[in-house]
Each structure stands twice: as C-alpha cells, then as structure tokens.
Short mmCIF file of C-alpha atoms in Angstrom, two decimals:
data_model
loop_
_atom_site.label_atom_id
_atom_site.label_comp_id
_atom_site.label_asym_id
_atom_site.label_seq_id
_atom_site.Cartn_x
_atom_site.Cartn_y
_atom_site.Cartn_z
CA UNK Y 82 -11.80 15.13 20.29
CA UNK Y 83 -11.68 13.50 16.90
CA UNK Y 84 -10.45 15.18 13.78
CA UNK Y 85 -10.68 14.48 10.06
CA UNK Y 86 -7.91 15.25 7.61
CA UNK Y 87 -9.44 16.09 4.25
CA UNK Y 88 -7.07 16.08 1.26
CA UNK Y 89 -6.29 19.40 -0.37
CA UNK Y 90 -7.17 21.42 2.73
CA UNK Y 91 -5.04 23.09 5.37
CA UNK Y 92 -6.36 20.98 8.23
CA UNK Y 93 -3.60 19.68 10.46
CA UNK Y 94 -2.99 17.67 13.61
CA UNK Y 95 -3.97 14.03 13.92
CA UNK Y 96 -6.25 14.28 16.97
CA UNK Y 97 -7.15 16.60 19.83
CA UNK Y 98 -6.03 14.34 22.66
CA UNK Y 99 -4.37 15.62 25.81
CA UNK Y 100 -0.77 16.46 25.10
CA UNK Y 101 -1.28 16.29 21.33
CA UNK Y 102 -1.70 19.17 18.87
CA UNK Y 103 -5.23 20.56 18.87
CA UNK Y 104 -7.02 20.48 15.53
CA UNK Y 105 -8.36 23.64 14.02
CA UNK Y 106 -11.95 24.11 15.10
CA UNK Y 107 -14.94 25.24 13.08
CA UNK Y 108 -14.61 28.77 14.45
CA UNK Y 109 -11.07 28.95 13.07
CA UNK Y 110 -11.69 27.43 9.68
CA UNK Y 111 -14.74 28.04 7.50
CA UNK Y 112 -14.01 25.00 5.38
CA UNK Y 113 -14.17 22.72 8.39
CA UNK Y 114 -17.44 24.25 9.51
CA UNK Y 115 -18.97 23.68 6.10
CA UNK Y 116 -17.77 20.08 6.06
CA UNK Y 117 -19.18 19.41 9.54
CA UNK Y 118 -22.54 20.90 8.58
CA UNK Y 119 -22.58 18.67 5.53
CA UNK Y 120 -21.73 15.57 7.57
CA UNK Y 121 -24.36 16.35 10.24
CA UNK Y 122 -27.08 17.15 7.72
CA UNK Y 123 -27.45 14.23 5.32
CA UNK Y 124 -28.77 15.25 1.95
CA UNK Y 125 -28.87 14.29 -1.69
CA UNK Y 126 -25.43 15.74 -2.34
CA UNK Y 127 -23.81 13.21 0.02
CA UNK Y 128 -25.38 10.29 -1.77
CA UNK Y 129 -24.06 11.57 -5.07
CA UNK Y 130 -20.62 12.64 -3.95
CA UNK Y 131 -19.74 10.32 -1.10
CA UNK Y 132 -20.78 7.00 -2.51
CA UNK Y 133 -18.20 4.75 -4.06
CA UNK Y 134 -19.40 3.90 -7.55
CA UNK Y 135 -20.69 0.38 -7.95
CA UNK Y 136 -18.42 -1.64 -10.15
CA UNK Y 137 -19.68 -2.95 -13.41
CA UNK Y 138 -21.01 -6.44 -13.21
CA UNK Y 139 -21.92 -6.20 -9.54
CA UNK Y 140 -24.97 -8.35 -10.26
CA UNK Y 141 -23.06 -10.83 -12.42
CA UNK Y 142 -22.45 -13.28 -9.57
CA UNK Y 143 -26.10 -13.70 -8.50
CA UNK Y 144 -27.28 -13.73 -12.12
CA UNK Y 145 -24.76 -16.41 -13.05
CA UNK Y 146 -25.69 -18.50 -10.03
CA UNK Y 147 -29.41 -18.28 -10.80
CA UNK Y 148 -28.80 -19.16 -14.46
CA UNK Y 149 -26.64 -22.11 -13.44
CA UNK Y 150 -29.33 -23.43 -11.11
CA UNK Y 151 -32.05 -22.88 -13.72
CA UNK Y 152 -30.15 -24.84 -16.38
CA UNK Y 153 -28.98 -27.38 -13.80
CA UNK Y 154 -32.60 -28.26 -13.06
CA UNK Y 155 -34.22 -27.76 -16.48
CA UNK Y 156 -31.55 -29.63 -18.49
CA UNK Y 157 -31.57 -32.94 -16.59
CA UNK Y 158 -35.35 -32.66 -16.12
CA UNK Y 159 -35.85 -32.46 -19.89
CA UNK Y 160 -33.60 -35.47 -20.48
CA UNK Y 161 -35.31 -37.60 -17.82
CA UNK Y 162 -38.81 -36.62 -18.88
CA UNK Y 163 -37.98 -37.36 -22.49
CA UNK Y 164 -36.42 -40.71 -21.56
CA UNK Y 165 -39.59 -41.53 -19.62
CA UNK Y 166 -41.81 -40.76 -22.63
CA UNK Y 167 -43.59 -37.98 -20.75
CA UNK Y 168 -45.65 -35.47 -22.76
CA UNK Y 169 -44.25 -32.00 -23.58
CA UNK Y 170 -40.93 -32.50 -21.78
CA UNK Y 171 -39.47 -29.16 -22.94
CA UNK Y 172 -42.35 -27.07 -21.58
CA UNK Y 173 -42.43 -29.00 -18.31
CA UNK Y 174 -38.67 -28.71 -17.80
CA UNK Y 175 -38.59 -24.98 -18.61
CA UNK Y 176 -41.52 -24.33 -16.27
CA UNK Y 177 -39.85 -26.23 -13.44
CA UNK Y 178 -36.54 -24.41 -14.03
CA UNK Y 179 -38.15 -20.95 -14.03
CA UNK Y 180 -40.12 -21.77 -10.88
CA UNK Y 181 -36.97 -23.02 -9.16
CA UNK Y 182 -34.80 -20.02 -10.00
CA UNK Y 183 -37.62 -17.55 -9.32
CA UNK Y 184 -38.45 -19.04 -5.95
CA UNK Y 185 -34.78 -19.12 -4.92
CA UNK Y 186 -34.39 -15.48 -5.93
CA UNK Y 187 -37.50 -14.42 -3.97
CA UNK Y 188 -36.14 -16.22 -0.91
CA UNK Y 189 -32.85 -14.29 -1.14
CA UNK Y 190 -30.62 -17.25 -2.01
CA UNK Y 191 -28.73 -15.19 -4.59
CA UNK Y 192 -28.31 -12.04 -2.46
CA UNK Y 193 -24.93 -10.37 -2.94
CA UNK Y 194 -25.05 -7.50 -0.46
CA UNK Y 195 -22.77 -7.11 2.55
CA UNK Y 196 -23.32 -9.88 5.03
CA UNK Y 197 -25.52 -11.83 2.64
CA UNK Y 198 -24.93 -15.55 2.80
CA UNK Y 199 -25.96 -18.17 0.29
CA UNK Y 200 -28.55 -20.61 1.56
CA UNK Y 201 -27.04 -23.80 2.91
CA UNK Y 202 -27.93 -27.43 2.33
CA UNK Y 203 -30.94 -27.30 4.66
CA UNK Y 204 -32.32 -24.24 2.85
CA UNK Y 205 -31.75 -25.90 -0.54
CA UNK Y 206 -33.67 -29.01 0.54
CA UNK Y 207 -36.48 -26.82 1.90
CA UNK Y 208 -36.66 -24.89 -1.36
CA UNK Y 209 -36.74 -28.12 -3.32
CA UNK Y 210 -39.65 -29.45 -1.26
CA UNK Y 211 -41.51 -26.20 -1.84
CA UNK Y 212 -40.83 -26.60 -5.58
CA UNK Y 213 -42.35 -30.09 -5.52
CA UNK Y 214 -45.47 -28.65 -3.88
CA UNK Y 215 -45.73 -25.80 -6.38
CA UNK Y 216 -45.31 -28.16 -9.32
CA UNK Y 217 -47.94 -30.52 -7.91
CA UNK Y 218 -50.44 -27.68 -7.60
CA UNK Y 219 -49.58 -26.26 -11.04
CA UNK Y 220 -49.72 -29.58 -12.89
CA UNK Y 221 -52.95 -30.56 -11.14
CA UNK Y 222 -54.57 -27.23 -12.05
CA UNK Y 223 -53.37 -27.56 -15.65
CA UNK Y 224 -54.45 -31.20 -15.89
CA UNK Y 225 -50.95 -32.35 -16.87
CA UNK Y 226 -50.65 -36.09 -17.57
CA UNK Y 227 -47.02 -36.25 -16.39
CA UNK Y 228 -46.35 -39.10 -13.97
CA UNK Y 229 -45.72 -37.57 -10.47
CA UNK Y 230 -42.96 -40.03 -9.57
CA UNK Y 231 -41.12 -39.33 -12.82
CA UNK Y 232 -41.49 -35.59 -12.23
CA UNK Y 233 -39.94 -35.83 -8.76
CA UNK Y 234 -36.98 -37.83 -10.09
CA UNK Y 235 -36.60 -35.38 -13.00
CA UNK Y 236 -36.11 -32.34 -10.74
CA UNK Y 237 -33.84 -34.14 -8.23
CA UNK Y 238 -30.59 -33.24 -10.09
CA UNK Y 239 -31.49 -29.56 -9.66
CA UNK Y 240 -31.11 -29.97 -5.90
CA UNK Y 241 -27.59 -31.35 -6.32
CA UNK Y 242 -26.64 -28.49 -8.66
CA UNK Y 243 -27.96 -25.92 -6.17
CA UNK Y 244 -26.04 -27.59 -3.33
CA UNK Y 245 -22.84 -27.58 -5.40
CA UNK Y 246 -23.30 -23.91 -6.32
CA UNK Y 247 -23.83 -23.11 -2.65
CA UNK Y 248 -20.69 -24.99 -1.68
CA UNK Y 249 -18.67 -23.10 -4.29
CA UNK Y 250 -19.56 -19.81 -2.58
CA UNK Y 251 -19.31 -21.03 1.00
CA UNK Y 252 -15.64 -21.86 1.51
CA UNK Y 253 -12.45 -19.88 1.99
CA UNK Y 254 -10.55 -19.56 -1.25
CA UNK Y 255 -13.65 -19.61 -3.43
CA UNK Y 256 -13.61 -16.93 -6.13
CA UNK Y 257 -16.28 -14.26 -6.06
CA UNK Y 258 -15.79 -12.63 -9.42
CA UNK Y 259 -18.29 -10.16 -10.74
CA UNK Y 260 -19.70 -8.92 -7.48
CA UNK Y 261 -19.40 -5.47 -6.00
CA UNK Y 262 -16.31 -4.75 -3.92
CA UNK Y 263 -17.04 -2.84 -0.71
CA UNK Y 264 -14.69 0.01 0.15
CA UNK Y 265 -14.09 -0.40 3.88
CA UNK Y 266 -13.19 2.10 6.61
CA UNK Y 267 -11.94 0.30 9.73
CA UNK Y 268 -12.68 1.77 13.17
CA UNK Y 269 -11.44 0.42 16.51
CA UNK Y 270 -8.56 0.11 18.93
CA UNK Y 271 -5.13 0.08 17.30
CA UNK Y 272 -4.45 -3.60 18.00
CA UNK Y 273 -7.94 -4.66 16.89
CA UNK Y 274 -7.70 -2.61 13.70
CA UNK Y 275 -4.27 -4.01 12.87
CA UNK Y 276 -5.51 -7.58 13.38
CA UNK Y 277 -8.60 -7.05 11.18
CA UNK Y 278 -6.56 -5.28 8.50
CA UNK Y 279 -4.02 -8.11 8.47
CA UNK Y 280 -6.74 -10.70 7.91
CA UNK Y 281 -8.46 -8.65 5.19
CA UNK Y 282 -5.19 -8.13 3.33
CA UNK Y 283 -4.09 -11.76 3.70
CA UNK Y 284 -6.69 -13.01 1.22
CA UNK Y 285 -8.16 -11.80 -2.07
CA UNK Y 286 -11.24 -14.05 -2.15
CA UNK Y 287 -13.66 -11.64 -0.46
CA UNK Y 288 -15.46 -8.50 -1.53
CA UNK Y 289 -13.92 -6.03 0.93
CA UNK Y 290 -11.19 -3.51 0.10
CA UNK Y 291 -9.58 -1.67 3.00
CA UNK Y 292 -9.20 2.01 2.08
CA UNK Y 293 -8.63 3.74 5.45
CA UNK Y 294 -8.62 3.24 9.22
CA UNK Y 295 -9.58 5.38 12.21
CA UNK Y 296 -8.02 4.20 15.49
CA UNK Y 297 -9.61 4.76 18.89
CA UNK Y 298 -7.44 6.07 21.70
CA UNK Y 299 -3.76 7.03 21.75
CA UNK Y 300 -2.39 3.67 20.61
CA UNK Y 301 0.00 3.79 17.69
CA UNK Y 302 -1.38 2.35 14.47
CA UNK Y 303 1.16 0.63 12.23
CA UNK Y 304 -0.48 -0.16 8.90
CA UNK Y 305 1.66 0.23 5.83
CA UNK Y 306 -0.15 1.80 2.90
CA UNK Y 307 -3.40 2.46 4.80
CA UNK Y 308 -4.61 6.04 5.16
CA UNK Y 309 -5.49 7.29 8.67
CA UNK Y 310 -7.85 10.26 8.16
CA UNK Y 311 -8.51 10.82 11.87
CA UNK Y 312 -8.64 9.39 15.36
CA UNK Y 313 -11.34 8.96 18.01
CA UNK Y 314 -10.69 9.85 21.62
CA UNK Y 315 -10.47 7.17 24.28
CA UNK Y 316 -13.80 8.31 25.76
CA UNK Y 317 -17.05 9.00 23.88
CA UNK Y 318 -17.02 12.44 22.23
CA UNK Y 319 -19.58 14.57 20.44
CA UNK Y 320 -17.68 14.41 17.17
CA UNK Y 321 -17.34 10.61 16.94
CA UNK Y 322 -19.88 10.43 14.12
CA UNK Y 323 -18.45 13.50 12.36
CA UNK Y 324 -14.95 12.04 12.43
CA UNK Y 325 -16.01 8.66 11.04
CA UNK Y 326 -18.30 10.15 8.41
CA UNK Y 327 -15.52 12.49 7.40
CA UNK Y 328 -13.24 9.52 6.80
CA UNK Y 329 -16.00 7.80 4.83
CA UNK Y 330 -16.50 10.70 2.45
CA UNK Y 331 -12.82 11.60 2.16
CA UNK Y 332 -12.00 8.06 0.96
CA UNK Y 333 -15.29 7.20 -0.81
CA UNK Y 334 -15.92 4.30 1.56
CA UNK Y 335 -19.33 2.64 1.56
CA UNK Y 336 -18.94 0.39 4.61
CA UNK Y 337 -17.69 1.09 8.12
CA UNK Y 338 -16.24 -2.01 9.78
CA UNK Y 339 -16.03 -1.63 13.55
CA UNK Y 340 -13.68 -3.76 15.66
CA UNK Y 341 -15.16 -3.41 19.18
CA UNK Y 342 -12.93 -3.08 22.20
CA UNK Y 343 -12.86 -1.57 25.70
CA UNK Y 344 -12.96 1.95 24.24
CA UNK Y 345 -15.64 1.28 21.63
CA UNK Y 346 -18.57 -0.73 22.89
CA UNK Y 347 -22.05 -0.43 24.36
CA UNK Y 348 -23.72 2.96 24.09
CA UNK Y 349 -20.86 4.52 22.13
CA UNK Y 350 -21.11 1.89 19.40
CA UNK Y 351 -24.88 2.26 19.37
CA UNK Y 352 -24.69 6.03 18.86
CA UNK Y 353 -22.08 5.61 16.15
CA UNK Y 354 -24.44 3.21 14.40
CA UNK Y 355 -27.26 5.76 14.58
CA UNK Y 356 -25.11 8.42 12.96
CA UNK Y 357 -23.82 6.12 10.22
CA UNK Y 358 -27.24 4.78 9.32
CA UNK Y 359 -28.72 8.30 9.33
CA UNK Y 360 -25.91 9.23 6.95
CA UNK Y 361 -26.71 6.36 4.60
CA UNK Y 362 -23.52 4.41 5.40
CA UNK Y 363 -23.54 0.65 6.02
CA UNK Y 364 -22.13 -0.68 9.29
CA UNK Y 365 -20.64 -4.08 10.11
CA UNK Y 366 -19.11 -5.27 13.38
CA UNK Y 367 -16.14 -7.64 13.58
CA UNK Y 368 -16.81 -10.73 15.67
CA UNK Y 369 -13.98 -12.70 17.24
CA UNK Y 370 -15.19 -16.10 16.03
CA UNK Y 371 -12.26 -17.44 13.99
CA UNK Y 372 -12.87 -20.56 11.98
CA UNK Y 373 -16.67 -20.51 12.33
CA UNK Y 374 -18.77 -20.48 9.16
CA UNK Y 375 -21.61 -17.98 9.12
CA UNK Y 376 -24.13 -20.80 8.63
CA UNK Y 377 -23.30 -22.07 12.13
CA UNK Y 378 -24.03 -18.72 13.80
CA UNK Y 379 -27.58 -17.77 14.82
CA UNK Y 380 -28.21 -14.37 16.44
CA UNK Y 381 -30.87 -14.11 19.16
CA UNK Y 382 -31.79 -11.43 21.69
CA UNK Y 383 -32.29 -11.81 25.43
CA UNK Y 384 -32.75 -9.05 28.02
CA UNK Y 385 -31.53 -6.46 25.55
CA UNK Y 386 -28.40 -8.46 24.72
CA UNK Y 387 -27.51 -9.82 21.30
CA UNK Y 388 -26.37 -13.43 21.67
CA UNK Y 389 -24.62 -15.46 18.98
CA UNK Y 390 -25.52 -19.13 19.21
CA UNK Y 391 -22.87 -21.31 17.55
CA UNK Y 392 -24.01 -24.69 16.29
CA UNK Y 393 -21.59 -27.55 17.02
CA UNK Y 394 -19.64 -29.10 14.12
CA UNK Y 395 -21.37 -31.93 12.28
CA UNK Y 396 -20.20 -35.31 13.52
CA UNK Y 397 -23.32 -37.42 13.03
CA UNK Y 398 -26.95 -37.12 12.03
CA UNK Y 399 -28.61 -37.14 8.59
CA UNK Y 400 -25.84 -35.23 6.81
CA UNK Y 401 -23.21 -37.70 7.98
CA UNK Y 402 -25.37 -40.58 6.69
CA UNK Y 403 -25.84 -38.83 3.34
CA UNK Y 404 -22.10 -38.09 3.11
CA UNK Y 405 -21.21 -41.73 3.75
CA UNK Y 406 -23.75 -42.97 1.19
CA UNK Y 407 -22.57 -40.48 -1.45
CA UNK Y 408 -18.93 -41.38 -0.78
CA UNK Y 409 -19.41 -45.10 -1.30
CA UNK Y 410 -21.79 -44.77 -4.24
CA UNK Y 411 -19.50 -42.31 -6.02
CA UNK Y 412 -16.42 -44.45 -5.31
CA UNK Y 413 -18.10 -47.55 -6.75
CA UNK Y 414 -19.30 -45.65 -9.80
CA UNK Y 415 -15.88 -44.06 -10.26
CA UNK Y 416 -14.04 -47.39 -10.11
CA UNK Y 417 -16.38 -48.90 -12.69
CA UNK Y 418 -16.37 -45.89 -15.02
CA UNK Y 419 -12.61 -45.36 -14.80
CA UNK Y 420 -11.69 -49.03 -15.06
CA UNK Y 421 -10.17 -48.69 -18.59
CA UNK Y 422 -8.07 -45.68 -17.49
CA UNK Y 423 -6.95 -47.43 -14.30
CA UNK Y 424 -5.92 -50.50 -16.28
CA UNK Y 425 -3.97 -48.41 -18.80
CA UNK Y 426 -2.14 -46.51 -16.05
CA UNK Y 427 -1.35 -49.73 -14.20
CA UNK Y 428 0.23 -51.23 -17.34
CA UNK Y 429 2.19 -48.02 -17.96
CA UNK Y 430 3.58 -47.98 -14.43
CA UNK Y 431 4.54 -51.64 -14.64
CA UNK Y 432 6.33 -51.23 -17.97
CA UNK Y 433 8.01 -47.84 -17.38
CA UNK Y 434 10.02 -48.73 -14.26
CA UNK Y 435 10.95 -51.65 -12.04
CA UNK Y 436 8.70 -52.24 -9.06
CA UNK Y 437 5.06 -52.84 -8.10
CA UNK Y 438 2.15 -51.04 -9.75
CA UNK Y 439 0.65 -49.77 -6.52
CA UNK Y 440 2.26 -47.98 -3.61
CA UNK Y 441 0.62 -49.09 -0.38
CA UNK Y 442 1.36 -47.00 2.67
CA UNK Y 443 0.09 -46.93 6.25
CA UNK Y 444 -1.69 -43.67 7.02
CA UNK Y 445 -3.61 -42.37 10.02
CA UNK Y 446 -7.36 -42.01 9.56
CA UNK Y 447 -10.23 -40.75 11.65
CA UNK Y 448 -9.52 -40.78 15.40
CA UNK Y 449 -5.89 -41.63 14.54
CA UNK Y 450 -6.74 -45.16 13.42
CA UNK Y 451 -4.19 -46.59 10.93
CA UNK Y 452 -5.21 -47.93 7.53
CA UNK Y 453 -3.45 -48.88 4.30
CA UNK Y 454 -3.79 -46.25 1.58
CA UNK Y 455 -3.49 -47.13 -2.11
CA UNK Y 456 -1.82 -45.05 -4.81
CA UNK Y 457 -0.21 -45.67 -8.17
CA UNK Y 458 3.54 -45.87 -7.69
CA UNK Y 459 5.18 -42.64 -8.88
CA UNK Y 460 8.66 -43.15 -7.39
CA UNK Y 461 11.43 -45.65 -7.76
CA UNK Y 462 10.90 -48.92 -5.95
CA UNK Y 463 13.27 -48.17 -3.03
CA UNK Y 464 12.21 -44.54 -2.55
CA UNK Y 465 11.64 -44.83 1.20
CA UNK Y 466 15.27 -45.87 1.74
CA UNK Y 467 16.50 -42.58 0.21
CA UNK Y 468 14.15 -40.31 2.13
CA UNK Y 469 16.54 -39.80 5.06
CA UNK Y 470 19.30 -38.73 2.66
CA UNK Y 471 17.07 -35.98 1.26
CA UNK Y 472 15.86 -34.63 4.61
CA UNK Y 473 17.93 -31.46 4.32
CA UNK Y 474 16.38 -30.71 0.91
CA UNK Y 475 12.84 -30.60 2.34
CA UNK Y 476 11.05 -27.52 0.93
CA UNK Y 477 8.10 -27.31 3.33
CA UNK Y 478 7.82 -26.57 7.01
CA UNK Y 479 6.10 -28.66 9.65
CA UNK Y 480 6.12 -32.47 9.74
CA UNK Y 481 5.58 -32.86 5.95
CA UNK Y 482 8.29 -33.77 3.45
CA UNK Y 483 7.99 -32.28 -0.04
CA UNK Y 484 10.45 -31.50 -2.82
CA UNK Y 485 9.53 -29.72 -6.03
CA UNK Y 486 12.18 -31.73 -7.90
CA UNK Y 487 12.29 -34.98 -5.95
CA UNK Y 488 14.88 -37.21 -7.70
CA UNK Y 489 12.98 -40.33 -6.61
CA UNK Y 490 9.98 -39.51 -8.83
CA UNK Y 491 9.91 -41.31 -12.18
CA UNK Y 492 9.15 -39.48 -15.47
CA UNK Y 493 5.74 -41.14 -15.68
CA UNK Y 494 5.22 -40.39 -12.00
CA UNK Y 495 5.60 -36.65 -12.62
CA UNK Y 496 2.77 -36.78 -15.14
CA UNK Y 497 0.58 -38.83 -12.82
CA UNK Y 498 1.21 -36.43 -9.92
CA UNK Y 499 0.52 -33.31 -11.96
CA UNK Y 500 -2.80 -34.73 -13.17
CA UNK Y 501 -3.57 -36.36 -9.76
CA UNK Y 502 -4.24 -39.66 -11.53
CA UNK Y 503 -1.95 -41.36 -9.03
CA UNK Y 504 -4.60 -40.68 -6.35
CA UNK Y 505 -7.43 -42.55 -8.12
CA UNK Y 506 -6.79 -45.95 -6.43
CA UNK Y 507 -7.81 -44.25 -3.18
CA UNK Y 508 -11.38 -44.75 -4.40
CA UNK Y 509 -10.85 -48.25 -3.00
CA UNK Y 510 -10.20 -46.70 0.43
CA UNK Y 511 -13.34 -44.59 0.06
CA UNK Y 512 -15.39 -47.65 -0.84
CA UNK Y 513 -14.02 -49.51 2.19
CA UNK Y 514 -14.90 -46.60 4.48
CA UNK Y 515 -11.32 -45.65 5.39
CA UNK Y 516 -11.54 -42.34 3.58
CA UNK Y 517 -14.07 -39.86 2.25
CA UNK Y 518 -14.19 -38.09 -1.11
CA UNK Y 519 -13.60 -34.78 0.71
CA UNK Y 520 -11.57 -34.21 3.85
CA UNK Y 521 -8.07 -33.47 5.18
CA UNK Y 522 -5.16 -35.42 3.74
CA UNK Y 523 -4.25 -38.56 5.76
CA UNK Y 524 -0.88 -38.15 7.50
CA UNK Y 525 1.89 -40.69 7.91
CA UNK Y 526 2.23 -42.21 11.40
CA UNK Y 527 5.49 -40.32 12.05
CA UNK Y 528 3.81 -37.07 11.00
CA UNK Y 529 0.78 -37.64 13.24
CA UNK Y 530 3.05 -38.47 16.19
CA UNK Y 531 4.44 -34.92 15.99
CA UNK Y 532 1.03 -33.21 15.99
CA UNK Y 533 0.16 -30.79 18.77
CA UNK Y 534 -3.38 -30.54 20.17
CA UNK Y 535 -4.48 -28.11 17.45
CA UNK Y 536 -3.08 -30.18 14.60
CA UNK Y 537 -4.48 -33.40 16.05
CA UNK Y 538 -7.99 -32.05 15.49
CA UNK Y 539 -7.48 -32.71 11.77
CA UNK Y 540 -8.13 -36.37 12.60
CA UNK Y 541 -11.64 -35.72 13.93
CA UNK Y 542 -13.13 -36.58 10.52
CA UNK Y 543 -12.29 -39.07 7.80
CA UNK Y 544 -9.37 -38.06 5.57
CA UNK Y 545 -10.28 -37.19 2.01
CA UNK Y 546 -9.31 -37.81 -1.57
CA UNK Y 547 -9.58 -34.05 -2.10
CA UNK Y 548 -10.22 -31.06 0.15
CA UNK Y 549 -9.59 -27.41 0.81
CA UNK Y 550 -5.84 -28.01 0.68
CA UNK Y 551 -6.05 -29.20 -2.94
CA UNK Y 552 -8.29 -26.46 -4.31
CA UNK Y 553 -6.24 -23.80 -2.49
CA UNK Y 554 -2.74 -24.58 -3.74
CA UNK Y 555 -1.79 -28.05 -2.44
CA UNK Y 556 1.97 -28.32 -1.88
CA UNK Y 557 2.47 -24.57 -2.45
CA UNK Y 558 0.81 -23.93 0.90
CA UNK Y 559 2.76 -23.62 4.11
CA UNK Y 560 2.12 -26.13 6.87
CA UNK Y 561 0.20 -23.62 8.98
CA UNK Y 562 -1.96 -22.64 6.00
CA UNK Y 563 -2.72 -26.30 5.37
CA UNK Y 564 -3.66 -26.87 9.02
CA UNK Y 565 -5.88 -23.77 9.07
CA UNK Y 566 -7.77 -24.92 5.98
CA UNK Y 567 -8.17 -28.44 7.33
CA UNK Y 568 -9.44 -27.18 10.69
CA UNK Y 569 -11.95 -24.95 8.89
CA UNK Y 570 -13.23 -28.00 7.04
CA UNK Y 571 -13.36 -30.16 10.18
CA UNK Y 572 -15.55 -27.60 11.96
CA UNK Y 573 -17.72 -26.39 9.06
CA UNK Y 574 -18.20 -29.22 6.57
CA UNK Y 575 -21.59 -29.99 5.06
CA UNK Y 576 -22.85 -32.07 2.15
CA UNK Y 577 -23.44 -28.92 0.10
CA UNK Y 578 -19.91 -27.68 0.76
CA UNK Y 579 -18.50 -31.11 -0.16
CA UNK Y 580 -20.26 -30.95 -3.53
CA UNK Y 581 -18.85 -27.48 -4.07
CA UNK Y 582 -15.33 -28.64 -3.24
CA UNK Y 583 -15.66 -31.57 -5.64
CA UNK Y 584 -16.66 -29.12 -8.39
CA UNK Y 585 -13.68 -26.89 -7.59
CA UNK Y 586 -11.35 -29.91 -7.56
CA UNK Y 587 -11.89 -30.35 -11.30
CA UNK Y 588 -10.52 -26.86 -11.91
CA UNK Y 589 -7.62 -27.40 -9.45
CA UNK Y 590 -6.62 -30.67 -11.16
CA UNK Y 591 -6.77 -29.03 -14.59
CA UNK Y 592 -4.63 -26.16 -13.32
CA UNK Y 593 -2.06 -28.48 -11.72
CA UNK Y 594 -0.75 -25.74 -9.42
CA UNK Y 595 1.08 -27.11 -6.38
CA UNK Y 596 1.06 -30.71 -7.65
CA UNK Y 597 4.53 -32.25 -7.39
#
C-alpha cells in the first residue's frame, strides 16, 4: 500500500509494506479521507490549489525567438531589395517577415511546453519553401513588380537565422532563460530514480526542477535534499494514483516523471497515466537513450507496442555536402576579411619574443589521420622541451596537458589565448579540408594513442575550430565532460546546430572563461 505524508498533519509511516509500519487509514483519520476524496475527484479546487504558479516571462523564450527570426528575415530582405532597386522594399520585407514568423508559430516551431522541440534544419528548409510559395501567390495576386529571383535571394538569410536560432536551443549547455520551469515529481525504482535525479541535478540548462521523489518497492532511496512524500508497493495497488497525486499536490508539482523498471511498467504505468491525466497532471517517461538528440528519435506503433526508431548519425548525404561547402566558403571569407588583423598579430608575435610566428603541430584528424595544424605561437620557442619537466603540474585529468599558469606562455600569448585569436590560422586547415569550423578538438598523436574505444569515437568526424567544448567551459571542463560533449556532437550534429554553436562561440570568446 502506498502512503502520502502531507505537511502539517499527523500522518506517519513511510509505506504500508510487509514488515513496515502501517499507515493510518481513512477510517482512522478524517483528514486522510478528505484528502483521498479530493485526489480521486478532480475539481476546480485542485486546479487552483495544486498547480505550481507559472513563472513570469514563461513566454519570453518563444516570443524572443519569433522576434529574432522575424527581424533576421525582414532586415536583410529590406537591404537586398533596396540594393536591387526593387519597389517598396520596406513593405515587402515586413510582409515577408510577418508571414515567416506567423507560419513558424502556427507550425509549432516556437512551442515551449514540456517535451516540445524546436524544428530542426529539415523543418526550417520546409518552412522556407512554404514561405516562397506563399509569397509567390501573394505577390502575384497583388500584382507586385518585384523580381522573383531577387525576392528569393532576399529571404534566404532568414533561413540561416532560423537555423542558427534552432541550433542555439538544440544543444546541451544552451541557456533557456525566460521559459517556465517545470516542478517535477520523480516516480520509479530507487536506482532508476537516483540515476534520473543525478542527471537532472548535474546541469542547470533545462527547464525541470526536481521537488520530490516517490520510490517503488522496498529499495532504499538516497537523495540528499529531495523530499520523499510516499512510496509505492512492489506490486500494483489500488492507491498508486492517490499516492502519486498526493505527492504532486503536497509539493505543488506540475509534472510527474516516471522512470520505468520491473516494478513499474505495462498495465501499471498505463493506469497511473490514466489517473494523472484525469487529475490534470502532465506525465513524462524517462527513456534510456543517453546521448541521442530528440530530433533523431521517431515514435511509431506496431501491434500495440510503442517503438522508438533512432536515426543513425549523419556521416554523409546533403547535410555533409552543405557543411563542407559552408566550412570552406567561410574559411576563405574569414582569411580575406581578417587579413589585416592576422598580419598585425603576426608582426606582434615576431617582435615580442624570439622564435617563429606560427606554431605548427601534428594533430590527429578524422579517422585518426595526421595533419599539420597551424596556430599563432603563444609560447617560448623551445616550449616542447620543457613539457616533460612540468608533467607533475598538469591540472587536468585524462591524456590532456593544461596549466592555468603555464610558465612557457609569453605575455602576448596570454592575450591571444584569452581572446582565441591564436586559433585563427586554423582557418587554413579548414580551407584545406583537414578541419571543420565546428567539431571536437584535434588531439596530439600521443593523446590519441591513449584513447579507449569510447574516446576514439571522437575521431569519427573532422575536428573543429570551435565546438561544444568551447562554448561549455573549454579548459575548465574535466576530461570526461569534454569527451561526453564531443561524443554528443559526433552523434547528433547538423548544419542548423553548427550555426547555433558558431553563434554561441562569439559569446564564449567574449567571456574568455576556461581559455588559458
């Protein structure tokens, strides 16, 4: 039998399991009977009293995203239409921007509810094609003299902005300010609940706050600072729903997160879902699919079963072609646009300390193929000779070597490292196809030789100039955290996510955290 402990009452006993203290029943306590009648009979009072209040600004995230996409399409469209001497560029650009944002909103691309996922790159391209069709019909009906080819080019930047905005929301570590935080009640076997709670508490970049947990069965639950308002029996019981709903209302939770296990599956989980939904409480189920982005999962039904089809990681196809083209085009443009800065830095390095301007180092690329990576020199000329002497001062775990105050780094080198300017010559590697703009960092040969099977998977894609490691803390991360982020990228990258990571890199470089 399950039992709920409501604050400020005289209820006692954690659960009515065999050998454990029996809880007071409804016949022995009028307060409990009233509570159980309230839980079993949903009504307006529950909605008013049991709901966690929505935080202010819960719609700020979707509104900001839609405004960003509207301006991201209308602004460049106005400039391009004006440059092309098209008539009424302001009205045309505003119309296109409103259509774009409105259509994306209708299609649920800005949804912020539990389980809602931003549309990916494929959805963004589909929306953009629909926009082209709508604009063609609208301009034809209105008799607009705007050149169709110019109009298509004018709204193209809006697609890139939408893809970047999608990427910003799609990756671990991305901030989700302004959206509603769900108050979560965890239900499941003790070990499953502890694992889910550990993962929820390990990060602060999601919208779920753990407020209580209800274990299933006699297993001991060891969660520091988490309330345990009750416990479900090992076998299905009539008061399963009452116990869970009691925990929901006692802790003002608005989402029940179930971690299925041998004691909580099949018909029992189904009946629990009925009771929660009848009580107006949202239900989510934990899936043991670590490291898989939601965009790769497609639910289907067969013979009464719910199957989760997992798409394989991208290794080829149109997105890989687009990524390669964007990499090389952006690298060429960057080298040309930054030529004055690169020249000034090269002269500064040459004058400030003895040694070459560039530091060329053999690194391991995709499929463990070696290549020569270029950087501005930030250390003394004979830095590699002193590395062995500093081995005991290494401040990171794993095969990496990092020191916050490395004596080999020159004064100018510290500035270059903090601003990441020393990495800019790697645009040459991107142009040559050795590297990508976004990807895992390329390891040294001695580092790669120490990789285990899991770590070796980092080399399944091209290494990158930036990546999840940089926007998530860089050298402040532990080795295992770095590997986890890199493996997430290897399995879940997309062009849209790359654009988002590039946008977040600007903020990470400006912040300078973890750069040394």
